[in-house]
Short mmCIF file of C-alpha atoms in Angstrom, two decimals:
data_model
loop_
_atom_site.label_atom_id
_atom_site.label_comp_id
_atom_site.label_asym_id
_atom_site.label_seq_id
_atom_site.Cartn_x
_atom_site.Cartn_y
_atom_site.Cartn_z
CA MET A 21 103.54 83.81 111.05
CA LEU A 22 103.76 82.39 114.61
CA LEU A 23 106.46 84.32 116.28
CA GLY A 24 107.90 82.84 119.46
CA GLY A 25 105.21 80.16 119.31
CA ILE A 26 102.00 82.13 119.03
CA LYS A 27 101.78 85.87 118.70
CA LEU A 28 98.59 87.74 117.94
CA LYS A 29 97.78 91.10 116.43
CA ALA A 30 95.36 93.70 117.65
CA ARG A 31 93.41 95.37 114.88
CA CYS A 32 92.56 98.41 116.94
CA ARG A 33 94.79 101.42 116.61
CA PRO A 34 95.94 102.72 120.01
CA SER A 35 94.94 106.33 120.52
CA SER A 36 97.84 107.33 122.73
CA GLY A 37 101.46 106.59 123.50
CA LYS A 38 100.36 105.11 126.83
CA GLN A 39 98.35 102.47 124.99
CA VAL A 40 101.33 101.75 122.77
CA LEU A 41 103.61 101.25 125.75
CA ALA A 42 101.10 98.89 127.34
CA ALA A 43 101.16 96.78 124.18
CA LEU A 44 104.92 96.54 124.26
CA ILE A 45 105.49 95.69 127.88
CA ARG A 46 102.34 93.72 128.67
CA CYS A 47 102.70 90.87 131.09
CA SER A 48 99.60 88.76 130.85
CA SER A 49 100.06 86.55 133.92
CA THR A 50 97.35 86.88 136.56
CA GLN A 51 99.67 85.98 139.41
CA THR A 52 99.87 88.75 141.97
CA GLN A 53 103.09 87.90 143.78
CA PRO A 54 105.99 90.31 143.17
CA ALA A 55 108.82 89.06 141.00
CA GLY A 56 111.20 89.25 143.92
CA ALA A 57 109.22 86.61 145.79
CA ALA A 58 109.97 83.92 143.21
CA THR A 59 113.56 83.33 144.28
CA SER A 60 115.34 79.98 144.59
CA SER A 61 118.51 78.68 146.19
CA GLU A 62 120.15 77.82 142.86
CA THR A 63 122.42 80.86 142.79
CA ARG A 64 122.29 82.12 146.37
CA ASP A 65 125.93 81.30 146.98
CA ASP A 66 127.07 82.48 143.59
CA LEU A 67 129.58 85.32 143.86
CA GLU A 68 128.07 87.29 140.99
CA TRP A 69 124.63 87.12 142.59
CA ARG A 70 125.89 88.15 146.03
CA ASN A 71 127.77 91.12 144.58
CA ALA A 72 124.84 92.29 142.43
CA LYS A 73 122.49 95.13 143.36
CA PRO A 74 119.06 94.15 144.69
CA TYR A 75 116.19 93.70 142.24
CA GLU A 76 114.28 96.57 143.86
CA GLU A 77 117.00 99.05 142.82
CA ILE A 78 116.42 98.53 139.09
CA PRO A 79 115.29 101.91 137.66
CA THR A 80 111.52 102.27 137.42
CA PRO A 81 109.33 105.15 136.21
CA LYS A 82 107.30 106.97 138.83
CA SER A 83 103.60 106.68 138.16
CA PHE A 84 102.92 110.43 137.93
CA GLU A 85 105.99 111.04 135.77
CA ALA A 86 105.05 108.25 133.34
CA MET A 87 101.47 109.50 133.06
CA ARG A 88 102.61 113.05 132.38
CA ASN A 89 104.97 111.90 129.61
CA PHE A 90 102.12 110.24 127.74
CA LEU A 91 99.77 113.23 127.89
CA PRO A 92 99.64 115.84 125.05
CA GLY A 93 102.89 117.75 125.06
CA GLY A 94 104.67 114.97 126.92
CA ARG A 95 107.88 113.34 125.79
CA TYR A 96 106.18 110.08 124.76
CA TYR A 97 102.96 111.50 123.38
CA ASN A 98 101.93 110.22 119.95
CA VAL A 99 105.40 109.00 118.89
CA SER A 100 106.19 106.01 116.73
CA ILE A 101 107.17 102.68 118.27
CA PRO A 102 110.91 102.99 117.50
CA ASP A 103 111.00 106.57 118.80
CA LEU A 104 109.07 105.61 121.93
CA HIS A 105 111.55 102.87 122.74
CA ARG A 106 114.53 105.10 122.04
CA ARG A 107 113.21 107.77 124.39
CA ILE A 108 112.41 105.30 127.17
CA ARG A 109 115.87 103.87 126.81
CA GLU A 110 117.43 107.35 126.93
CA ASP A 111 115.46 108.22 130.07
CA TYR A 112 115.89 105.04 132.12
CA GLY A 113 118.75 103.04 130.62
CA ASP A 114 118.98 99.52 129.22
CA LEU A 115 117.10 97.80 132.08
CA ILE A 116 113.78 99.10 133.39
CA ARG A 117 111.36 97.73 135.99
CA LEU A 118 107.74 98.27 135.02
CA LYS A 119 105.31 97.83 137.85
CA GLY A 120 102.27 95.60 137.40
CA SER A 121 98.65 96.50 138.01
CA LEU A 122 95.23 94.85 138.24
CA GLY A 123 96.63 91.46 139.15
CA ARG A 124 99.50 91.43 136.67
CA LYS A 125 103.08 90.85 137.66
CA GLU A 126 105.89 93.29 137.17
CA VAL A 127 107.92 92.97 134.02
CA LEU A 128 111.46 94.01 133.21
CA LEU A 129 112.27 95.70 129.90
CA THR A 130 115.80 95.18 128.59
CA PHE A 131 117.61 96.67 125.60
CA ASN A 132 120.80 94.65 126.02
CA PRO A 133 121.44 91.61 123.76
CA ASN A 134 123.73 90.14 126.42
CA ASP A 135 120.63 89.92 128.59
CA PHE A 136 118.76 88.24 125.73
CA GLU A 137 121.44 85.57 125.54
CA LYS A 138 121.45 84.98 129.29
CA LEU A 139 117.68 84.62 129.36
CA PHE A 140 117.48 82.24 126.42
CA ARG A 141 120.37 80.08 127.57
CA ALA A 142 118.97 79.79 131.10
CA GLU A 143 115.38 79.01 130.19
CA GLY A 144 115.80 75.22 130.37
CA PRO A 145 113.92 72.55 128.39
CA TRP A 146 110.48 73.96 129.30
CA PRO A 147 110.61 77.73 128.67
CA ILE A 148 107.91 79.91 130.19
CA ARG A 149 106.36 82.55 127.95
CA LYS A 150 103.17 84.21 129.09
CA ALA A 151 100.11 84.05 126.87
CA LEU A 152 96.86 85.99 126.64
CA ASP A 153 94.84 85.35 129.79
CA SER A 154 91.46 85.72 128.12
CA PHE A 155 92.40 83.10 125.53
CA ILE A 156 93.47 80.66 128.24
CA TYR A 157 90.25 81.34 130.16
CA TYR A 158 88.11 80.66 127.10
CA ARG A 159 89.77 77.36 126.29
CA LYS A 160 89.96 75.95 129.78
CA LYS A 161 86.93 77.47 131.49
CA VAL A 162 84.37 78.29 128.79
CA ARG A 163 84.88 75.59 126.16
CA PRO A 164 86.66 72.59 127.68
CA ASP A 165 84.20 70.49 125.65
CA VAL A 166 86.05 71.55 122.50
CA PHE A 167 89.63 71.92 123.71
CA HIS A 168 89.64 69.08 126.27
CA ASP A 169 91.56 71.15 128.82
CA MET A 170 94.42 71.49 126.33
CA GLY A 171 95.92 74.94 125.95
CA GLY A 172 98.12 74.01 123.03
CA LEU A 173 101.18 76.06 122.19
CA VAL A 174 99.28 79.23 123.02
CA SER A 175 99.02 78.77 126.74
CA GLU A 176 100.49 75.49 127.97
CA GLN A 177 103.63 75.50 130.07
CA GLY A 178 105.99 72.88 131.46
CA GLU A 179 105.52 69.21 130.68
CA ALA A 180 102.11 69.71 129.00
CA TRP A 181 103.63 72.21 126.57
CA HIS A 182 106.59 69.91 125.88
CA LYS A 183 104.33 66.97 125.12
CA PHE A 184 102.26 69.00 122.65
CA ARG A 185 105.32 70.51 121.01
CA THR A 186 106.93 67.08 120.62
CA ILE A 187 103.90 65.90 118.64
CA VAL A 188 103.68 68.85 116.25
CA ASN A 189 107.39 69.55 115.71
CA PRO A 190 107.96 66.81 113.09
CA VAL A 191 105.05 68.11 111.00
CA MET A 192 105.68 71.84 111.36
CA MET A 193 109.45 72.22 111.58
CA GLN A 194 111.20 69.78 109.25
CA PRO A 195 112.37 71.59 106.08
CA LYS A 196 111.66 68.63 103.79
CA ILE A 197 108.05 68.49 105.01
CA VAL A 198 107.41 72.23 104.74
CA LYS A 199 108.65 72.19 101.13
CA GLN A 200 105.83 69.80 100.31
CA TYR A 201 103.42 72.73 100.57
CA VAL A 202 105.04 74.89 97.88
CA ASP A 203 102.41 74.07 95.25
CA LYS A 204 99.47 74.83 97.54
CA VAL A 205 100.93 78.09 98.82
CA ASP A 206 101.85 79.14 95.28
CA ASP A 207 98.32 78.45 94.04
CA VAL A 208 96.97 80.96 96.56
CA ALA A 209 99.69 83.49 95.68
CA ARG A 210 98.84 83.25 91.97
CA GLU A 211 95.19 83.92 92.71
CA PHE A 212 96.23 86.86 94.85
CA MET A 213 98.21 88.31 91.94
CA LEU A 214 94.96 88.49 89.97
CA VAL A 215 93.40 90.33 92.88
CA VAL A 216 96.29 92.80 92.97
CA LYS A 217 95.92 93.46 89.23
CA ASN A 218 92.22 94.12 89.55
CA ILE A 219 92.16 96.38 92.61
CA ARG A 220 94.59 98.97 91.17
CA ASP A 221 93.26 102.39 90.22
CA ASP A 222 93.97 104.36 87.04
CA LYS A 223 97.41 105.32 88.43
CA ASN A 224 98.23 101.65 89.07
CA GLU A 225 98.02 102.32 92.80
CA LEU A 226 96.59 99.86 95.29
CA PRO A 227 93.73 100.86 97.61
CA ALA A 228 94.35 102.30 101.06
CA ASP A 229 93.23 99.08 102.72
CA PHE A 230 95.76 96.85 100.97
CA ASP A 231 96.89 95.62 104.39
CA GLN A 232 93.46 93.98 104.72
CA TRP A 233 93.95 92.27 101.36
CA LEU A 234 97.30 90.96 102.59
CA ASN A 235 95.51 89.59 105.64
CA ARG A 236 93.06 87.82 103.34
CA TRP A 237 95.92 86.30 101.37
CA ALA A 238 97.51 85.02 104.60
CA LEU A 239 94.15 83.71 105.85
CA GLU A 240 93.45 81.89 102.58
CA THR A 241 96.91 80.32 102.74
CA MET A 242 96.34 79.22 106.32
CA GLY A 243 93.05 77.65 105.29
CA VAL A 244 94.92 75.47 102.83
CA LEU A 245 97.68 74.53 105.24
CA ALA A 246 95.69 74.14 108.43
CA LEU A 247 92.24 73.01 107.25
CA ASP A 248 93.05 71.44 103.90
CA THR A 249 90.46 73.68 102.25
CA ARG A 250 89.97 76.99 100.45
CA LEU A 251 88.04 79.55 102.49
CA GLY A 252 87.20 81.77 99.53
CA VAL A 253 88.23 85.07 101.16
CA LEU A 254 90.00 86.21 97.97
CA ALA A 255 86.93 85.83 95.79
CA LYS A 256 85.36 88.99 94.37
CA GLN A 257 81.97 87.82 95.57
CA GLN A 258 82.61 86.41 99.01
CA SER A 259 80.28 84.01 100.77
CA ASP A 260 78.60 85.10 104.00
CA GLU A 261 80.82 82.65 105.88
CA ALA A 262 84.01 84.05 104.35
CA GLU A 263 83.01 87.61 105.28
CA HIS A 264 82.13 86.46 108.77
CA ILE A 265 85.53 84.79 109.23
CA VAL A 266 87.40 87.96 108.26
CA LYS A 267 85.18 90.15 110.44
CA SER A 268 85.36 87.83 113.46
CA ILE A 269 89.15 87.49 113.40
CA ARG A 270 89.54 91.26 113.19
CA GLN A 271 87.09 91.68 116.07
CA PHE A 272 88.91 89.06 118.12
CA PHE A 273 92.15 91.04 117.95
CA GLU A 274 90.44 94.33 118.78
CA LEU A 275 88.70 92.91 121.84
CA THR A 276 91.75 90.95 123.01
CA TYR A 277 93.76 94.16 122.93
CA GLN A 278 91.18 95.86 125.14
CA VAL A 279 90.98 93.14 127.80
CA ASP A 280 94.53 91.74 127.84
CA VAL A 281 96.73 94.70 126.90
CA MET A 282 94.87 97.73 128.18
CA PRO A 283 93.94 97.99 131.87
CA SER A 284 90.89 95.81 132.48
CA ILE A 285 89.04 94.38 135.50
CA TRP A 286 87.67 91.36 133.63
CA MET A 287 89.53 88.96 135.92
CA TYR A 288 87.38 90.27 138.78
CA ILE A 289 84.21 91.38 136.99
CA LYS A 290 83.16 90.02 133.60
CA THR A 291 82.86 93.28 131.67
CA PRO A 292 80.70 93.81 128.54
CA THR A 293 83.87 93.87 126.43
CA PHE A 294 85.00 90.56 127.90
CA ARG A 295 81.59 88.96 127.27
CA LYS A 296 81.68 90.23 123.70
CA LEU A 297 85.12 88.66 123.27
CA MET A 298 83.83 85.31 124.55
CA ASN A 299 80.94 85.48 122.05
CA THR A 300 83.36 86.29 119.24
CA LEU A 301 85.53 83.33 120.20
CA ASP A 302 82.43 81.15 120.20
CA ASP A 303 81.64 82.30 116.65
CA LEU A 304 85.18 81.57 115.48
CA THR A 305 85.21 78.22 117.23
CA ARG A 306 81.96 77.24 115.56
CA ILE A 307 83.18 78.26 112.09
CA ILE A 308 86.62 76.69 112.39
CA MET A 309 85.37 73.52 114.05
CA THR A 310 82.79 73.06 111.30
CA ARG A 311 85.58 73.27 108.74
CA VAL A 312 87.76 70.92 110.77
CA ASP A 313 84.96 68.37 111.06
CA GLU A 314 84.31 68.55 107.31
CA ALA A 315 87.98 68.03 106.62
CA VAL A 316 88.21 65.11 109.06
CA ILE A 317 85.28 63.35 107.43
CA ARG A 318 86.64 64.01 103.94
CA LEU A 319 90.12 62.81 104.81
CA GLU A 320 88.85 59.72 106.58
CA LYS A 321 86.78 58.77 103.53
CA ASN A 322 89.47 59.62 101.02
CA PRO A 323 92.92 59.55 102.63
CA SER A 324 95.75 60.86 100.51
CA SER A 325 97.72 58.06 98.95
CA ASP A 326 100.74 60.31 98.65
CA ASN A 327 102.08 61.44 102.02
CA ASP A 328 103.85 64.37 100.34
CA ASN A 329 100.50 65.95 99.43
CA GLN A 330 98.94 65.71 102.86
CA SER A 331 98.06 68.91 104.70
CA VAL A 332 99.18 69.67 108.25
CA LEU A 333 95.75 68.64 109.45
CA GLU A 334 95.85 65.26 107.73
CA LYS A 335 99.33 64.49 109.03
CA LEU A 336 98.39 65.38 112.61
CA LEU A 337 95.09 63.49 112.48
CA LYS A 338 97.08 60.30 112.07
CA ILE A 339 98.88 61.05 115.33
CA ASP A 340 96.30 62.61 117.67
CA ARG A 341 92.88 63.96 116.69
CA ASN A 342 92.62 66.48 119.55
CA VAL A 343 96.10 67.82 118.87
CA ALA A 344 95.27 68.12 115.15
CA ILE A 345 92.12 70.13 115.85
CA LEU A 346 93.83 72.43 118.34
CA MET A 347 96.82 73.07 116.05
CA ALA A 348 94.51 73.86 113.12
CA PHE A 349 92.67 76.35 115.31
CA ASP A 350 95.92 77.99 116.47
CA MET A 351 97.25 78.29 112.94
CA MET A 352 94.08 80.03 111.80
CA MET A 353 94.10 82.44 114.72
CA ALA A 354 97.80 83.26 114.90
CA GLY A 355 99.27 82.58 111.47
CA VAL A 356 97.70 85.46 109.59
CA ASP A 357 98.50 88.92 110.90
CA THR A 358 102.14 88.33 111.73
CA THR A 359 102.86 87.02 108.23
CA SER A 360 101.12 89.95 106.55
CA SER A 361 102.88 92.41 108.87
CA GLY A 362 106.30 91.01 107.93
CA SER A 363 105.41 91.08 104.24
CA ILE A 364 104.44 94.75 104.39
CA GLY A 365 107.88 95.77 105.66
CA VAL A 366 109.71 93.75 103.00
CA LEU A 367 107.58 95.10 100.14
CA TYR A 368 107.96 98.67 101.41
CA CYS A 369 111.76 98.38 101.56
CA LEU A 370 111.92 96.97 98.03
CA ALA A 371 109.53 99.64 96.74
CA LYS A 372 111.77 102.35 98.21
CA ASN A 373 114.95 100.77 96.81
CA PRO A 374 114.34 100.07 93.10
CA GLU A 375 117.94 99.00 92.48
CA LYS A 376 117.57 96.22 95.07
CA GLN A 377 114.23 95.29 93.57
CA ARG A 378 115.79 95.00 90.11
CA LYS A 379 118.57 92.82 91.49
CA LEU A 380 116.00 90.54 93.09
CA ARG A 381 113.99 90.37 89.87
CA GLU A 382 117.08 89.25 87.97
CA GLU A 383 117.60 86.43 90.46
CA LEU A 384 113.94 85.43 90.12
CA ARG A 385 114.17 85.34 86.32
CA THR A 386 116.62 82.45 86.65
CA ILE A 387 113.87 80.26 88.10
CA LEU A 388 110.85 82.06 86.60
CA PRO A 389 111.76 82.69 82.95
CA ARG A 390 108.09 83.53 82.38
CA LYS A 391 105.92 85.43 84.81
CA ASP A 392 103.62 82.43 85.07
CA SER A 393 106.36 79.79 85.44
CA PRO A 394 105.69 77.46 88.37
CA LEU A 395 107.50 77.61 91.68
CA THR A 396 108.73 74.24 92.93
CA PRO A 397 110.78 73.02 95.90
CA GLU A 398 113.63 72.37 93.47
CA ASN A 399 113.82 75.78 91.81
CA MET A 400 113.33 77.59 95.13
CA ARG A 401 116.31 75.86 96.68
CA ASN A 402 118.85 78.49 95.70
CA LEU A 403 117.44 82.00 96.15
CA PRO A 404 119.94 83.72 98.44
CA TYR A 405 119.04 87.29 97.51
CA LEU A 406 115.31 86.74 98.01
CA ARG A 407 115.92 85.38 101.49
CA ALA A 408 118.38 88.21 102.23
CA CYS A 409 115.74 90.77 101.23
CA ILE A 410 113.23 89.21 103.61
CA LYS A 411 115.70 89.15 106.49
CA GLU A 412 116.66 92.77 105.92
CA GLY A 413 113.05 93.93 105.59
CA ILE A 414 112.16 92.24 108.86
CA ARG A 415 115.23 93.77 110.51
CA LEU A 416 113.97 97.25 109.67
CA TYR A 417 110.25 96.53 110.13
CA PRO A 418 109.83 93.54 112.45
CA PRO A 419 106.29 92.31 113.11
CA THR A 420 106.90 92.40 116.87
CA VAL A 421 109.10 94.44 119.18
CA GLY A 422 110.86 91.41 120.62
CA ASN A 423 110.40 88.36 122.82
CA ILE A 424 109.35 87.76 126.41
CA ARG A 425 110.51 85.02 128.76
CA ALA A 426 110.35 84.22 132.45
CA ALA A 427 113.83 83.87 133.92
CA GLY A 428 114.54 80.13 134.10
CA ARG A 429 116.74 80.58 137.17
CA ASP A 430 118.18 83.38 139.29
CA LEU A 431 120.16 85.66 136.96
CA VAL A 432 122.27 88.77 137.15
CA LEU A 433 121.39 91.25 134.39
CA GLN A 434 123.45 94.42 134.06
CA GLY A 435 124.60 94.11 137.67
CA TYR A 436 121.14 93.58 139.19
CA GLN A 437 119.63 90.47 140.77
CA VAL A 438 116.76 89.10 138.69
CA PRO A 439 115.00 86.26 140.54
CA LYS A 440 113.79 83.10 138.88
CA GLY A 441 110.29 83.52 137.42
CA THR A 442 110.64 87.25 136.68
CA ASP A 443 109.11 88.14 133.32
CA VAL A 444 111.58 89.94 131.06
CA ALA A 445 110.64 91.63 127.79
CA MET A 446 113.54 91.71 125.33
CA SER A 447 113.08 94.82 123.20
CA ALA A 448 115.12 94.07 120.09
CA MET A 449 113.34 96.30 117.57
CA VAL A 450 115.13 99.51 118.54
CA LEU A 451 118.50 97.72 118.45
CA HIS A 452 118.03 96.71 114.82
CA THR A 453 118.63 100.31 113.74
CA ASP A 454 121.39 101.00 116.27
CA GLU A 455 124.83 101.58 114.72
CA ARG A 456 126.40 99.76 117.65
CA HIS A 457 124.86 96.55 116.34
CA PHE A 458 124.45 97.06 112.58
CA SER A 459 126.64 99.29 110.42
CA CYS A 460 124.63 101.54 108.09
CA ALA A 461 121.75 100.53 110.32
CA GLU A 462 119.08 102.72 108.69
CA SER A 463 119.89 101.49 105.17
CA PHE A 464 118.19 98.59 103.40
CA LEU A 465 121.16 96.39 102.51
CA PRO A 466 120.14 92.78 101.81
CA GLU A 467 123.74 92.06 100.89
CA ARG A 468 124.70 92.10 104.58
CA TRP A 469 122.99 88.69 104.94
CA LEU A 470 124.74 86.95 102.04
CA LYS A 471 127.32 84.26 102.81
CA GLU A 472 129.92 85.78 100.51
CA PRO A 473 130.95 89.31 101.56
CA ILE A 474 130.46 92.12 99.05
CA ASP A 475 132.99 94.94 98.85
CA GLY A 476 131.87 97.98 100.82
CA CYS A 477 128.85 96.30 102.41
CA PRO A 478 128.82 95.56 106.14
CA SER A 479 128.11 91.98 107.15
CA ALA A 480 125.40 90.92 109.60
CA LYS A 481 127.91 88.41 110.97
CA SER A 482 129.49 91.20 113.02
CA ALA A 483 126.26 91.79 114.98
CA HIS A 484 125.60 90.20 118.35
CA PRO A 485 124.15 86.72 117.64
CA PHE A 486 121.14 87.38 119.92
CA VAL A 487 120.20 90.86 118.69
CA TYR A 488 118.20 89.61 115.68
CA LEU A 489 115.86 86.76 116.62
CA PRO A 490 112.49 87.46 114.95
CA PHE A 491 111.36 83.88 115.53
CA GLY A 492 112.72 83.49 119.05
CA PHE A 493 115.34 81.00 120.15
CA GLY A 494 115.67 77.59 121.72
CA ALA A 495 113.00 75.04 122.53
CA ARG A 496 110.22 77.60 122.17
CA THR A 497 111.32 78.88 118.77
CA CYS A 498 108.34 79.88 116.62
CA ILE A 499 106.59 76.68 115.51
CA GLY A 500 105.52 78.37 112.26
CA LYS A 501 108.93 79.76 111.34
CA ARG A 502 109.49 77.65 108.24
CA MET A 503 105.94 78.04 106.95
CA ALA A 504 105.99 81.80 107.49
CA ASN A 505 109.25 82.10 105.56
CA LEU A 506 107.84 79.97 102.75
CA GLU A 507 104.72 82.13 102.51
CA MET A 508 106.72 85.37 102.42
CA GLU A 509 109.22 84.00 99.91
CA ILE A 510 106.48 82.97 97.51
CA LEU A 511 104.51 86.19 97.90
CA VAL A 512 107.52 88.48 97.44
CA ALA A 513 108.77 86.37 94.51
CA ARG A 514 105.42 86.51 92.71
CA ILE A 515 104.91 90.24 93.24
CA THR A 516 108.48 91.14 92.25
CA ARG A 517 108.43 88.96 89.13
CA LEU A 518 105.10 90.38 87.99
CA PHE A 519 105.31 94.04 89.03
CA ASP A 520 107.71 96.95 89.20
CA TYR A 521 106.43 98.59 92.40
CA ARG A 522 107.05 101.97 93.99
CA TRP A 523 106.18 103.93 97.13
CA ASN A 524 105.30 107.56 96.37
CA TYR A 525 104.26 108.83 99.78
CA ASP A 526 105.62 109.65 103.25
CA GLU A 527 107.85 107.22 105.11
CA LEU A 528 106.12 104.12 106.45
CA LYS A 529 105.08 104.63 110.07
CA ILE A 530 104.60 101.73 112.44
CA ARG A 531 102.05 101.71 115.24
CA GLY A 532 102.41 99.10 117.94
CA ALA A 533 99.78 96.78 119.27
CA ILE A 534 100.25 93.08 119.92
CA VAL A 535 101.84 93.00 116.48
CA ASN A 536 103.19 96.07 114.68
CA ILE A 537 100.80 97.50 112.10
CA PRO A 538 101.20 100.30 109.53
CA GLU A 539 99.77 103.74 110.16
CA ASN A 540 99.96 104.67 106.48
CA GLU A 541 97.60 103.80 103.69
CA LEU A 542 99.40 101.15 101.65
CA ARG A 543 99.06 102.75 98.22
CA PHE A 544 101.85 100.88 96.48
CA GLN A 545 102.11 101.71 92.78
CA MET A 546 102.24 98.43 90.84
CA THR A 547 103.18 98.47 87.16
CA GLU A 548 103.44 95.18 85.31
CA VAL A 549 106.89 94.33 83.99
CA GLU A 550 107.22 93.59 80.27
CA ASP A 551 108.59 90.07 80.51
#
């Protein structure tokens, strides 16, 4: 899933609340100027701006106080992501100024959806969203021979970003085009169902590392969509290359977390961890580029006669070869962990709410009379409850804590001046379970997302329109939104039609990194349904 364009997941598990906070509020720009220096004359004469409090008066934690709170016995020590955000919000309010360090700019943290709306509506046609500095460095400084000084959607800004996005939008975002991939995505999901059957124990429970199997499913699906090939990561006997791909991607996220999220001096001194990350990126580049080259040669020799059956890679190759290669690379790197993270939350909610699961299964029986009936674009057209379940699962267990944007112009947020260029992190996750925004906020109620109201069930329509934006908003909306939804719909449909699944352990706990990951072992109990 590519949330807000490209979002990546760290595979390491932070050992302290301080590490968790760093993951949530990270600002990866290397610019050293304070946010207040990036002002413009656009709103200088505006009455609201002139009456607002200065930027410097926004509440900010004192360094010693923050450090003490994250130590053993402190208020933020070893708490879950939602609890951490709630406590920070209780202590400092809905707008917090977090000071930068080691060359990184300050960043604001807001818990107010009115601020979200102001930021999104003021971002202009070329929104600025900071990326991972080490990734930018690798592409533009280490391997310009491969990436041709193109950052792609990961790191480009301004006109360069807009040009790239304009090329890929028609292939990635049009609903009628995304539906063309139903057969290919379903083929991978069917194979994954065989894996799920075979890895259960004598109690029908899945192994503790089922999250890794979900990552493999997402990676295999991305291989089909991005590279027009099967990677073989679901096979019982994996090839050396397949094992190396899985290992390298996991290592990439671990190392990226260490150099771009945690305090690091790599921008001044190339540390051993940074050099290891560059080597890992070289390995991934070699593997992926080999696959891309094979696909290019194959497609050039045998082009698809039917445009409907062409992969993303083949469609983009007809437009711009360099763009096609870069987009394939981005999809492989960023389209795996976010999709599996979102799927975990949805499956957990359905496992904990068997009556909702049964209701979903009845809807699925209308298009899948047999467990092995095919999924098609036609029979998937009308599945409102399936889509409602996915929305509700992501509301309760979103893959990321929110979005980040640079203010597109001088703004006033909650009575404070926020100069143009200031990075603002919009922390929506904690608001999803706030009764002020969603009635019965802690309950899994897919019905709230249905068009027709159901007696006694609150409607999501009453919530602030900017409080729930898992794929971002505006020009920089997640490029992989439609594909991610398709993948999750097919996975959840296949699992729910085939299995009656339960969760028999403690409540699911979420640990934050670049993307939220489960703390628990994912020992779902999966029992095959009779028909």
